[in-house]
CSV table of C-alpha atoms in Angstrom, one decimal:
chain,number,residue,atom,x,y,z
A,132,MET,CA,-118.8,77.9,34.6
A,133,SER,CA,-122.1,77.0,32.9
A,134,GLY,CA,-120.7,73.8,31.5
A,135,TRP,CA,-119.5,72.5,34.9
A,136,ARG,CA,-120.6,68.7,35.6
A,137,ARG,CA,-119.7,66.3,38.4
A,138,LEU,CA,-117.3,63.6,37.2
A,139,ASN,CA,-116.8,60.1,38.5
A,140,ILE,CA,-112.9,59.8,38.9
A,141,GLY,CA,-110.7,56.9,39.6
A,142,ILE,CA,-107.4,57.3,41.5
A,143,VAL,CA,-104.8,54.7,41.0
A,144,GLY,CA,-102.6,54.9,44.1
A,145,GLY,CA,-103.4,55.7,47.8
A,146,GLY,CA,-100.3,57.2,48.9
A,147,ILE,CA,-99.4,60.9,49.6
A,148,GLY,CA,-100.3,62.0,46.2
A,149,GLY,CA,-103.5,59.9,45.6
A,150,MET,CA,-104.9,61.0,49.1
A,151,SER,CA,-103.9,64.7,48.2
A,152,VAL,CA,-105.6,64.6,44.8
A,153,ALA,CA,-108.7,62.9,46.3
A,154,ILE,CA,-109.1,65.7,48.8
A,155,ALA,CA,-108.8,68.2,46.0
A,156,LEU,CA,-111.3,66.8,43.8
A,157,ARG,CA,-114.0,66.0,46.3
A,158,ARG,CA,-113.8,69.6,47.3
A,159,ALA,CA,-114.3,70.4,43.7
A,160,GLY,CA,-117.6,68.6,43.7
A,161,HIS,CA,-116.6,65.3,42.2
A,162,ILE,CA,-117.3,61.6,43.1
A,163,VAL,CA,-113.8,59.9,43.8
A,164,THR,CA,-112.7,56.3,44.1
A,165,ILE,CA,-109.2,55.6,45.3
A,166,TYR,CA,-107.8,52.1,44.2
A,167,GLU,CA,-104.8,50.8,46.3
A,168,ARG,CA,-102.8,48.0,45.2
A,169,SER,CA,-101.9,46.8,48.7
A,170,ASP,CA,-104.3,45.5,51.5
A,171,PHE,CA,-103.5,48.6,53.4
A,172,ALA,CA,-103.2,52.2,51.9
A,173,GLY,CA,-100.3,52.9,54.2
A,174,GLU,CA,-96.9,54.5,53.7
A,175,VAL,CA,-93.4,53.5,54.7
A,176,GLY,CA,-90.3,55.3,55.4
A,177,ALA,CA,-90.1,58.4,57.8
A,178,SER,CA,-89.8,62.1,57.1
A,179,VAL,CA,-91.5,64.1,54.5
A,180,SER,CA,-90.8,67.9,53.9
A,181,CYS,CA,-93.7,70.2,53.3
A,182,ALA,CA,-92.4,73.7,52.5
A,183,ALA,CA,-94.9,76.7,52.3
A,184,ASN,CA,-95.7,75.8,48.7
A,185,GLY,CA,-97.2,72.3,50.0
A,186,THR,CA,-98.5,73.7,53.3
A,187,ARG,CA,-100.4,76.4,51.6
A,188,TRP,CA,-102.9,73.9,50.0
A,189,LEU,CA,-103.2,71.7,53.2
A,190,HIS,CA,-104.7,74.8,54.8
A,191,GLU,CA,-106.7,75.8,51.6
A,192,TRP,CA,-108.2,72.1,51.9
A,193,GLY,CA,-109.0,72.4,55.5
A,194,VAL,CA,-106.7,69.6,56.3
A,195,ASP,CA,-106.1,69.2,60.3
A,196,VAL,CA,-102.4,69.7,60.0
A,197,ALA,CA,-101.8,69.2,63.8
A,198,LYS,CA,-102.8,65.6,63.4
A,199,GLY,CA,-99.6,65.2,61.4
A,200,ASP,CA,-97.6,66.1,64.4
A,201,PRO,CA,-95.3,68.0,62.5
A,202,VAL,CA,-92.0,69.8,63.4
A,203,VAL,CA,-91.9,73.4,62.1
A,204,LEU,CA,-88.5,74.0,60.6
A,205,ARG,CA,-86.7,77.1,61.9
A,206,LYS,CA,-83.4,76.6,60.1
A,207,LEU,CA,-81.5,74.8,57.3
A,208,ILE,CA,-78.0,73.9,58.7
A,209,ASN,CA,-75.0,72.4,56.6
A,210,ARG,CA,-72.3,71.2,58.8
A,211,ASP,CA,-68.7,70.4,58.2
A,212,TRP,CA,-68.2,66.7,57.5
A,213,LYS,CA,-65.6,66.2,60.2
A,214,THR,CA,-66.2,68.7,62.9
A,215,GLY,CA,-69.9,69.4,62.6
A,216,GLU,CA,-69.4,73.0,62.8
A,217,PRO,CA,-72.1,75.0,60.7
A,218,VAL,CA,-70.8,75.9,57.3
A,219,SER,CA,-73.9,77.3,55.9
A,220,VAL,CA,-77.0,78.4,57.8
A,221,TYR,CA,-80.5,79.4,56.1
A,222,ASP,CA,-82.6,81.1,58.7
A,223,LEU,CA,-86.4,80.3,58.6
A,224,GLY,CA,-87.3,82.5,61.4
A,225,ASP,CA,-89.3,85.0,59.2
A,226,TYR,CA,-90.4,82.3,56.7
A,227,GLU,CA,-94.0,82.1,57.7
A,228,GLU,CA,-94.2,86.2,57.7
A,229,ARG,CA,-92.8,86.2,54.2
A,230,TRP,CA,-94.6,83.3,52.6
A,231,GLY,CA,-98.0,82.9,54.7
A,232,TYR,CA,-97.1,79.4,55.6
A,233,VAL,CA,-94.7,77.5,57.7
A,234,TYR,CA,-92.2,74.8,56.5
A,235,ASN,CA,-93.5,71.6,58.0
A,236,MET,CA,-91.5,68.2,58.4
A,237,PHE,CA,-94.1,65.2,59.0
A,238,HIS,CA,-93.5,61.5,59.5
A,239,ARG,CA,-94.9,59.8,56.4
A,240,GLN,CA,-97.2,57.6,58.3
A,241,TYR,CA,-98.7,60.5,60.2
A,242,MET,CA,-99.0,62.6,57.1
A,243,HIS,CA,-100.7,59.9,55.1
A,244,ALA,CA,-103.1,59.3,58.2
A,245,MET,CA,-103.9,63.0,58.3
A,246,LEU,CA,-104.6,63.3,54.7
A,247,ASN,CA,-106.6,59.8,54.5
A,248,ASP,CA,-108.8,61.5,57.1
A,249,SER,CA,-109.5,64.4,55.1
A,250,ALA,CA,-110.2,62.3,51.7
A,251,LEU,CA,-112.4,59.8,53.3
A,252,GLY,CA,-114.2,61.6,56.2
A,253,GLU,CA,-116.5,64.5,56.8
A,254,GLY,CA,-116.0,67.7,55.1
A,255,GLU,CA,-116.6,69.6,51.8
A,256,GLY,CA,-117.8,67.5,49.2
A,257,HIS,CA,-118.6,63.9,49.0
A,258,PRO,CA,-116.2,61.5,51.0
A,259,ALA,CA,-113.9,59.6,48.8
A,260,THR,CA,-114.1,55.8,48.6
A,261,LEU,CA,-111.1,53.5,49.3
A,262,LYS,CA,-110.8,50.1,47.8
A,263,VAL,CA,-107.8,48.2,48.8
A,264,ASP,CA,-106.2,45.0,46.9
A,265,HIS,CA,-106.8,46.6,43.5
A,266,ARG,CA,-103.7,46.4,41.6
A,267,CYS,CA,-104.0,48.1,38.0
A,268,ARG,CA,-103.3,45.7,35.1
A,269,ASP,CA,-104.6,47.7,32.2
A,270,ILE,CA,-106.5,50.8,31.1
A,271,ASP,CA,-108.8,50.8,28.1
A,272,LEU,CA,-107.9,54.5,26.8
A,273,ILE,CA,-111.1,54.6,24.7
A,274,THR,CA,-113.6,53.6,27.2
A,275,ASN,CA,-111.6,54.9,30.2
A,276,THR,CA,-111.9,51.5,31.9
A,277,ILE,CA,-109.4,50.1,34.4
A,278,THR,CA,-108.8,46.5,34.6
A,279,PHE,CA,-107.6,45.3,37.9
A,280,GLU,CA,-105.5,42.0,38.8
A,281,ASN,CA,-108.3,40.8,40.8
A,282,GLY,CA,-110.7,40.7,37.6
A,283,VAL,CA,-112.6,44.0,38.7
A,284,LEU,CA,-113.4,46.4,35.9
A,285,ALA,CA,-114.1,50.3,36.8
A,286,GLN,CA,-115.1,52.8,34.3
A,287,HIS,CA,-114.5,56.5,35.1
A,288,ASP,CA,-114.8,60.0,33.4
A,289,LEU,CA,-111.2,60.8,34.4
A,290,ILE,CA,-108.5,58.4,35.7
A,291,VAL,CA,-105.6,59.9,37.8
A,292,GLY,CA,-102.4,57.5,38.0
A,293,ALA,CA,-101.0,58.4,41.5
A,294,ASP,CA,-99.2,54.9,41.6
A,295,GLY,CA,-95.4,56.1,42.3
A,296,ILE,CA,-92.2,55.7,40.9
A,297,GLY,CA,-92.8,52.2,39.6
A,298,SER,CA,-96.1,53.4,38.1
A,299,ALA,CA,-98.4,50.8,35.9
A,300,VAL,CA,-100.3,53.7,34.5
A,301,ARG,CA,-97.3,55.4,33.2
A,302,GLY,CA,-96.6,52.3,30.9
A,303,ILE,CA,-100.0,52.1,29.8
A,304,LEU,CA,-99.8,55.6,28.5
A,305,GLY,CA,-96.8,54.7,26.3
A,306,ILE,CA,-94.2,56.5,28.5
A,307,LYS,CA,-90.9,54.5,28.7
A,308,PRO,CA,-88.5,56.1,31.3
A,309,GLU,CA,-85.0,56.9,30.2
A,310,LYS,CA,-83.6,56.4,33.7
A,311,LYS,CA,-80.1,55.2,35.2
A,312,PRO,CA,-79.1,54.3,38.8
A,313,ALA,CA,-78.2,57.3,40.6
A,314,ASP,CA,-74.3,57.7,41.4
A,315,SER,CA,-75.1,57.7,44.9
A,316,SER,CA,-76.8,55.0,47.2
A,317,CYS,CA,-78.8,55.5,50.5
A,318,LEU,CA,-79.5,54.0,53.7
A,319,HIS,CA,-82.2,55.3,55.9
A,320,THR,CA,-82.4,54.9,59.7
A,321,ASN,CA,-84.6,56.2,62.6
A,322,ILE,CA,-83.1,57.5,65.9
A,323,SER,CA,-85.4,57.9,69.0
A,324,THR,CA,-84.5,61.2,70.4
A,325,GLU,CA,-85.4,60.0,73.8
A,326,GLU,CA,-82.9,57.1,73.6
A,327,ALA,CA,-80.1,59.5,72.2
A,328,VAL,CA,-80.5,61.8,75.2
A,329,ARG,CA,-80.8,59.0,77.7
A,330,LEU,CA,-77.3,57.9,76.2
A,331,GLY,CA,-76.0,61.3,76.8
A,332,LEU,CA,-75.7,62.0,72.9
A,333,VAL,CA,-76.5,65.6,71.5
A,334,ASP,CA,-80.1,66.5,71.3
A,335,TYR,CA,-80.6,67.4,67.7
A,336,SER,CA,-84.4,68.0,68.1
A,337,GLN,CA,-83.8,71.4,69.8
A,338,ASP,CA,-82.7,72.8,66.5
A,339,ASN,CA,-86.0,72.5,64.7
A,340,ALA,CA,-83.9,72.3,61.6
A,341,LEU,CA,-83.3,70.1,58.5
A,342,GLU,CA,-79.4,69.5,59.0
A,343,TYR,CA,-76.9,68.1,56.6
A,344,TRP,CA,-73.3,67.0,57.0
A,345,GLY,CA,-71.0,67.1,53.9
A,346,GLY,CA,-72.3,67.9,50.3
A,347,GLN,CA,-70.1,70.8,49.8
A,348,GLU,CA,-67.1,69.1,48.4
A,349,GLY,CA,-68.8,67.8,45.2
A,350,LYS,CA,-68.7,64.2,46.8
A,351,TRP,CA,-71.5,61.8,47.3
A,352,ASP,CA,-71.0,61.5,51.0
A,353,LYS,CA,-73.9,63.4,52.7
A,354,ILE,CA,-75.8,62.9,55.8
A,355,VAL,CA,-79.4,64.5,56.1
A,356,LEU,CA,-81.3,64.7,59.3
A,357,SER,CA,-84.9,65.4,59.3
A,358,PRO,CA,-86.7,65.7,62.8
A,359,CYS,CA,-90.4,64.6,62.7
A,360,ASN,CA,-93.1,63.5,65.3
A,361,GLY,CA,-92.9,66.8,67.1
A,362,GLY,CA,-89.1,66.1,67.5
A,363,LYS,CA,-89.3,62.6,69.1
A,364,LEU,CA,-88.0,60.9,66.1
A,365,LEU,CA,-84.9,61.8,64.0
A,366,SER,CA,-85.2,60.7,60.4
A,367,TYR,CA,-81.5,60.2,58.9
A,368,TYR,CA,-80.8,59.8,55.2
A,369,CYS,CA,-77.1,58.5,54.8
A,370,PHE,CA,-75.8,59.0,51.0
A,371,PHE,CA,-72.3,57.4,49.8
A,372,PRO,CA,-71.0,56.5,46.4
A,373,ARG,CA,-72.9,53.8,44.8
A,374,GLU,CA,-69.6,51.3,44.3
A,375,GLN,CA,-69.8,51.2,48.1
A,376,GLY,CA,-73.1,49.6,48.0
A,377,ASP,CA,-75.4,49.3,45.4
A,378,TYR,CA,-79.2,49.3,46.5
A,379,SER,CA,-80.7,50.3,43.2
A,380,THR,CA,-82.8,47.1,42.8
A,381,GLN,CA,-83.8,47.2,46.4
A,382,SER,CA,-87.2,48.8,47.6
A,383,TRP,CA,-88.9,49.9,50.7
A,384,GLY,CA,-89.9,46.7,52.6
A,385,ALA,CA,-86.6,45.0,51.9
A,386,ASP,CA,-84.9,43.4,54.9
A,387,GLU,CA,-83.2,45.8,57.6
A,388,ARG,CA,-79.6,46.2,56.9
A,389,PRO,CA,-76.9,45.7,60.0
A,390,VAL,CA,-75.7,48.9,61.7
A,391,GLU,CA,-72.0,48.1,60.7
A,392,GLU,CA,-73.1,48.6,57.1
A,393,LEU,CA,-74.7,52.2,57.7
A,394,LEU,CA,-71.4,53.3,59.5
A,395,GLN,CA,-68.9,51.6,57.3
A,396,PRO,CA,-68.7,54.5,54.6
A,397,TYR,CA,-68.1,57.3,57.4
A,398,PRO,CA,-64.8,56.6,59.1
A,399,ALA,CA,-64.1,60.5,59.1
A,400,LEU,CA,-67.7,61.6,60.0
A,401,ASP,CA,-68.3,64.1,62.9
A,402,ARG,CA,-68.3,61.7,66.1
A,403,GLN,CA,-71.8,63.6,67.3
A,404,VAL,CA,-73.9,62.3,64.5
A,405,PHE,CA,-71.8,59.1,64.0
A,406,ASP,CA,-72.8,58.2,67.5
A,407,HIS,CA,-76.6,58.7,66.6
A,408,LEU,CA,-76.2,56.5,63.5
A,409,ALA,CA,-74.8,53.9,65.8
A,410,ILE,CA,-78.0,53.5,67.6
A,411,GLY,CA,-80.0,53.5,64.4
A,412,LYS,CA,-83.3,51.2,64.1
A,413,GLU,CA,-85.1,50.2,60.9
A,414,ILE,CA,-82.0,50.7,58.5
A,415,LYS,CA,-83.4,50.2,55.0
A,416,PRO,CA,-82.1,50.8,51.7
A,417,TRP,CA,-83.6,53.6,49.5
A,418,ARG,CA,-83.1,52.8,45.7
A,419,LEU,CA,-82.2,55.9,43.9
A,420,TRP,CA,-82.8,56.3,40.1
A,421,VAL,CA,-82.3,59.5,37.9
A,422,HIS,CA,-85.2,59.8,35.6
A,423,ASN,CA,-85.0,62.3,32.5
A,424,PRO,CA,-88.2,64.3,32.2
A,425,TYR,CA,-91.0,62.7,30.4
A,426,PRO,CA,-92.3,64.3,27.1
A,427,TYR,CA,-96.1,64.1,28.5
A,428,ILE,CA,-98.1,63.4,31.5
A,429,HIS,CA,-101.5,62.9,30.0
A,430,ARG,CA,-103.3,61.0,27.3
A,431,GLY,CA,-107.0,61.1,26.4
A,432,ARG,CA,-108.8,61.3,30.0
A,433,VAL,CA,-105.8,59.8,32.0
A,434,CYS,CA,-103.1,61.7,33.6
A,435,LEU,CA,-100.3,61.1,35.9
A,436,LEU,CA,-99.5,62.7,39.4
A,437,GLY,CA,-96.4,63.1,41.6
A,438,ASP,CA,-93.7,60.4,41.2
A,439,ALA,CA,-95.6,58.5,38.7
A,440,GLY,CA,-95.3,61.7,36.3
A,441,HIS,CA,-92.0,63.3,37.5
A,442,PRO,CA,-89.9,61.3,39.9
A,443,MET,CA,-87.3,63.4,41.2
A,444,MET,CA,-84.1,62.6,43.5
A,445,PRO,CA,-84.8,63.8,47.1
A,446,HIS,CA,-82.2,66.7,47.4
A,447,GLN,CA,-84.5,69.6,47.1
A,448,SER,CA,-86.9,68.2,49.5
A,449,GLN,CA,-89.9,69.0,47.0
A,450,GLY,CA,-91.0,65.5,46.0
A,451,ALA,CA,-94.3,65.7,48.2
A,452,CYS,CA,-94.8,69.2,47.6
A,453,MET,CA,-94.9,68.7,43.9
A,454,ALA,CA,-97.4,65.9,44.4
A,455,ILE,CA,-99.6,68.2,46.4
A,456,GLU,CA,-99.1,70.9,43.8
A,457,ASP,CA,-100.4,68.5,41.2
A,458,ALA,CA,-103.4,67.7,43.2
A,459,ALA,CA,-104.0,71.4,43.8
A,460,ALA,CA,-103.9,72.0,39.8
A,461,LEU,CA,-106.4,69.3,39.0
A,462,GLY,CA,-108.8,70.4,41.9
A,463,ILE,CA,-108.6,74.0,40.5
A,464,LEU,CA,-109.1,73.1,36.9
A,465,LEU,CA,-112.1,71.0,37.6
A,466,SER,CA,-113.6,73.3,40.0
A,467,PRO,CA,-117.0,75.2,39.1
A,468,ARG,CA,-115.1,78.3,38.6
A,469,TYR,CA,-113.0,77.0,35.8
A,470,PHE,CA,-114.0,73.7,34.5
A,471,ASP,CA,-116.5,73.7,31.6
A,472,GLY,CA,-117.2,70.1,31.1
A,473,ASP,CA,-114.2,69.5,28.6
A,474,VAL,CA,-111.9,66.7,30.4
A,475,SER,CA,-109.6,66.7,27.6
A,476,GLN,CA,-108.8,70.5,27.7
A,477,ALA,CA,-108.6,70.5,31.4
A,478,LEU,CA,-106.0,67.7,31.3
A,479,ALA,CA,-103.9,69.5,28.4
A,480,VAL,CA,-103.9,72.7,30.7
A,481,TYR,CA,-103.0,70.4,33.7
A,482,GLU,CA,-99.9,69.2,31.8
A,483,GLU,CA,-98.9,72.7,30.5
A,484,VAL,CA,-99.2,74.0,34.2
A,485,ARG,CA,-97.4,71.1,35.9
A,486,LEU,CA,-94.8,69.7,33.8
A,487,PRO,CA,-92.3,72.7,33.3
A,488,ARG,CA,-92.4,73.5,36.9
A,489,ALA,CA,-92.0,69.9,38.2
A,490,THR,CA,-89.3,69.4,35.5
A,491,ARG,CA,-87.6,72.5,36.7
A,492,VAL,CA,-87.3,71.1,40.1
A,493,GLN,CA,-86.4,67.8,38.9
A,494,ALA,CA,-83.4,69.0,37.3
A,495,ALA,CA,-82.4,71.3,40.2
A,496,ALA,CA,-82.7,68.3,42.6
A,497,ALA,CA,-80.3,66.1,40.4
A,498,LYS,CA,-77.8,69.1,40.7
A,499,ALA,CA,-78.2,69.3,44.4
A,500,ALA,CA,-77.4,65.8,44.8
A,501,TYR,CA,-73.6,66.5,44.5
A,502,ASN,CA,-73.6,70.2,45.4
A,503,ILE,CA,-75.6,71.4,48.6
A,504,ASN,CA,-75.2,74.9,47.3
A,505,GLU,CA,-77.7,74.1,44.5
A,506,ARG,CA,-80.3,73.3,47.4
A,507,ILE,CA,-83.2,75.8,47.8
A,508,GLY,CA,-82.1,78.0,50.7
A,509,PHE,CA,-78.5,77.4,50.6
A,510,SER,CA,-78.4,78.5,47.0
A,511,PHE,CA,-79.0,82.1,48.4
A,512,ASN,CA,-75.9,81.9,50.7
A,513,LYS,CA,-73.5,83.4,48.4
A,514,ASP,CA,-71.0,84.7,50.8
A,515,ILE,CA,-69.6,81.4,52.3
A,516,PRO,CA,-66.1,80.3,51.1
A,517,THR,CA,-67.3,77.1,49.7
A,518,TYR,CA,-70.1,78.6,47.6
A,519,LYS,CA,-70.1,77.4,44.0
A,520,VAL,CA,-72.9,76.5,41.7
A,521,GLU,CA,-72.9,75.3,38.1
A,522,ASP,CA,-74.8,78.4,36.7
A,523,PRO,CA,-75.9,81.2,39.0
A,524,LYS,CA,-78.6,82.2,36.6
A,525,LYS,CA,-80.2,78.8,36.9
A,526,VAL,CA,-80.3,77.9,40.9
A,527,LEU,CA,-83.7,77.2,42.2
A,528,THR,CA,-84.6,79.9,44.8
A,529,ILE,CA,-87.1,80.0,47.5
A,530,GLU,CA,-88.9,82.9,45.9
A,531,GLU,CA,-89.6,80.9,42.7
A,532,MET,CA,-91.2,78.2,44.7
A,533,ASN,CA,-93.1,80.3,47.2
A,534,ALA,CA,-94.2,83.4,45.2
A,535,TYR,CA,-95.9,81.0,42.8
A,536,ASP,CA,-99.5,81.5,42.2
A,537,MET,CA,-101.2,78.5,40.6
A,538,TYR,CA,-104.5,80.1,40.0
A,539,GLN,CA,-102.8,82.8,37.9
A,540,ASP,CA,-100.8,80.0,35.9
A,541,VAL,CA,-104.1,78.1,35.5
A,542,GLU,CA,-106.0,81.2,34.1
A,543,GLU,CA,-103.1,82.2,31.8
A,544,LYS,CA,-103.0,78.9,30.2
A,545,LEU,CA,-106.8,78.4,30.1
A,546,ALA,CA,-107.0,81.8,28.6
A,547,ALA,CA,-104.7,80.7,25.7
A,548,LYS,CA,-106.6,77.4,25.2
A,549,ARG,CA,-109.9,79.4,25.0
A,550,HIS,CA,-108.5,82.2,22.9
A,551,ALA,CA,-109.5,84.7,25.5
A,552,ALA,CA,-107.6,87.7,27.1
A,553,TYR,CA,-105.2,87.4,30.0
A,554,THR,CA,-104.4,90.6,31.3
A,555,ASP,CA,-102.9,89.9,34.8
A,556,LYS,CA,-99.2,90.6,35.4
A,557,PHE,CA,-98.1,87.3,36.0
A,558,ILE,CA,-96.1,84.9,33.7
A,559,CYS,CA,-96.4,81.0,34.5
A,560,GLY,CA,-97.7,82.1,37.9
A,561,LEU,CA,-94.8,84.3,39.0
A,562,PRO,CA,-95.5,88.2,39.3
A,563,VAL,CA,-94.0,90.5,36.7
A,564,GLY,CA,-91.2,92.5,38.2
A,565,LEU,CA,-90.2,89.7,40.9
A,566,GLU,CA,-86.6,90.0,41.4
A,567,LEU,CA,-85.1,86.5,42.1
A,568,PRO,CA,-81.6,86.1,44.1
A,569,ASN,CA,-80.3,84.4,41.0
A,570,GLY,CA,-80.3,87.7,39.0
A,571,ILE,CA,-83.5,87.0,37.2
A,572,THR,CA,-86.2,89.5,37.1
A,573,ILE,CA,-89.8,87.8,36.0
A,574,GLY,CA,-90.9,89.4,32.8
A,575,ASP,CA,-87.4,90.7,31.6
């Protein structure tokens, strides 16, 4: 584009979303500063899912994925609550062949360090700058100046709010979330595979799988196992009805909970996984809130990214991927190929590209909270006796997530903004004629 210009961009928040967009924007040729509110731009928690629709951007950006020490998933397994026998299995054996990229499971801190290296280190474009202890207090939407709690002022051509579910930037843009505590609560714990094996317990790391107990009966009881750190660590998310323990006002960093509290809701649980939970460490509550979709994710020259713009329940394992896709969209829109110097137009197209797709995943994640058959992958296993979904035409499918071409989506929406012709056979990034397992054909 002849009107391309280098922008000075400020990113509020140095988590996975903030680091991802820093990588995309530095590679697009811009000067990037990341402002992190804490004294260390780290991450807490454990596992992060990164399906092909996220992994593809890590490769496109030249991220050293091996630094994240991922587990490459081979299966999704849903097990009977009491016996542990597989109820529904979605095989990922041909996943890379079908979609071009693997399904990675990262430890959150390792993934963050991997992205941090790509954002701040050597590589294409100018390395981003990280400033810690910079908590955003306000943004002047006319001058695009951020005021931080420490008294520092910073003016930028474009500001990205990547400051998470409790986003300050979101409130500054005038968005007041309509939200309610989820009907389920969650405790998270980490298990050392080495310790489990030493005690004679089953070695789940051998499965290379995202594993679930329960979720079939329309109840809130559900255990989710995510292996990470090359299988050395097993990350468990333990869901149960909120009336059995309400952690909606808690946050990561809260005091650890006793193991008895973790085990108490599960008297009938498969003993093999129950015995794993009994040696759980770092037992922490995870607050769960259901947010209605936001009406917009940008104003002026400020936009939202990731959980700041579309927080979602964890039940589609797509939260990190949606933040990575947001980052990719901004990187594409502000690249020399597409950016003509008009920041407002670029952000308007960003919203048109990202909000419908993220909102679709957000809604599907809320459904999968109480019905695992709604989860991508299991939503295809229609021949199991317990298969039942709310609306077969509306289930989220693996094809919809992974056949998506963001470049085409950007080109289609940019063409409309610029009153130009768009002739490629794609609609919202999906190829015309693609048949989805839910019976929908793109273009019909």
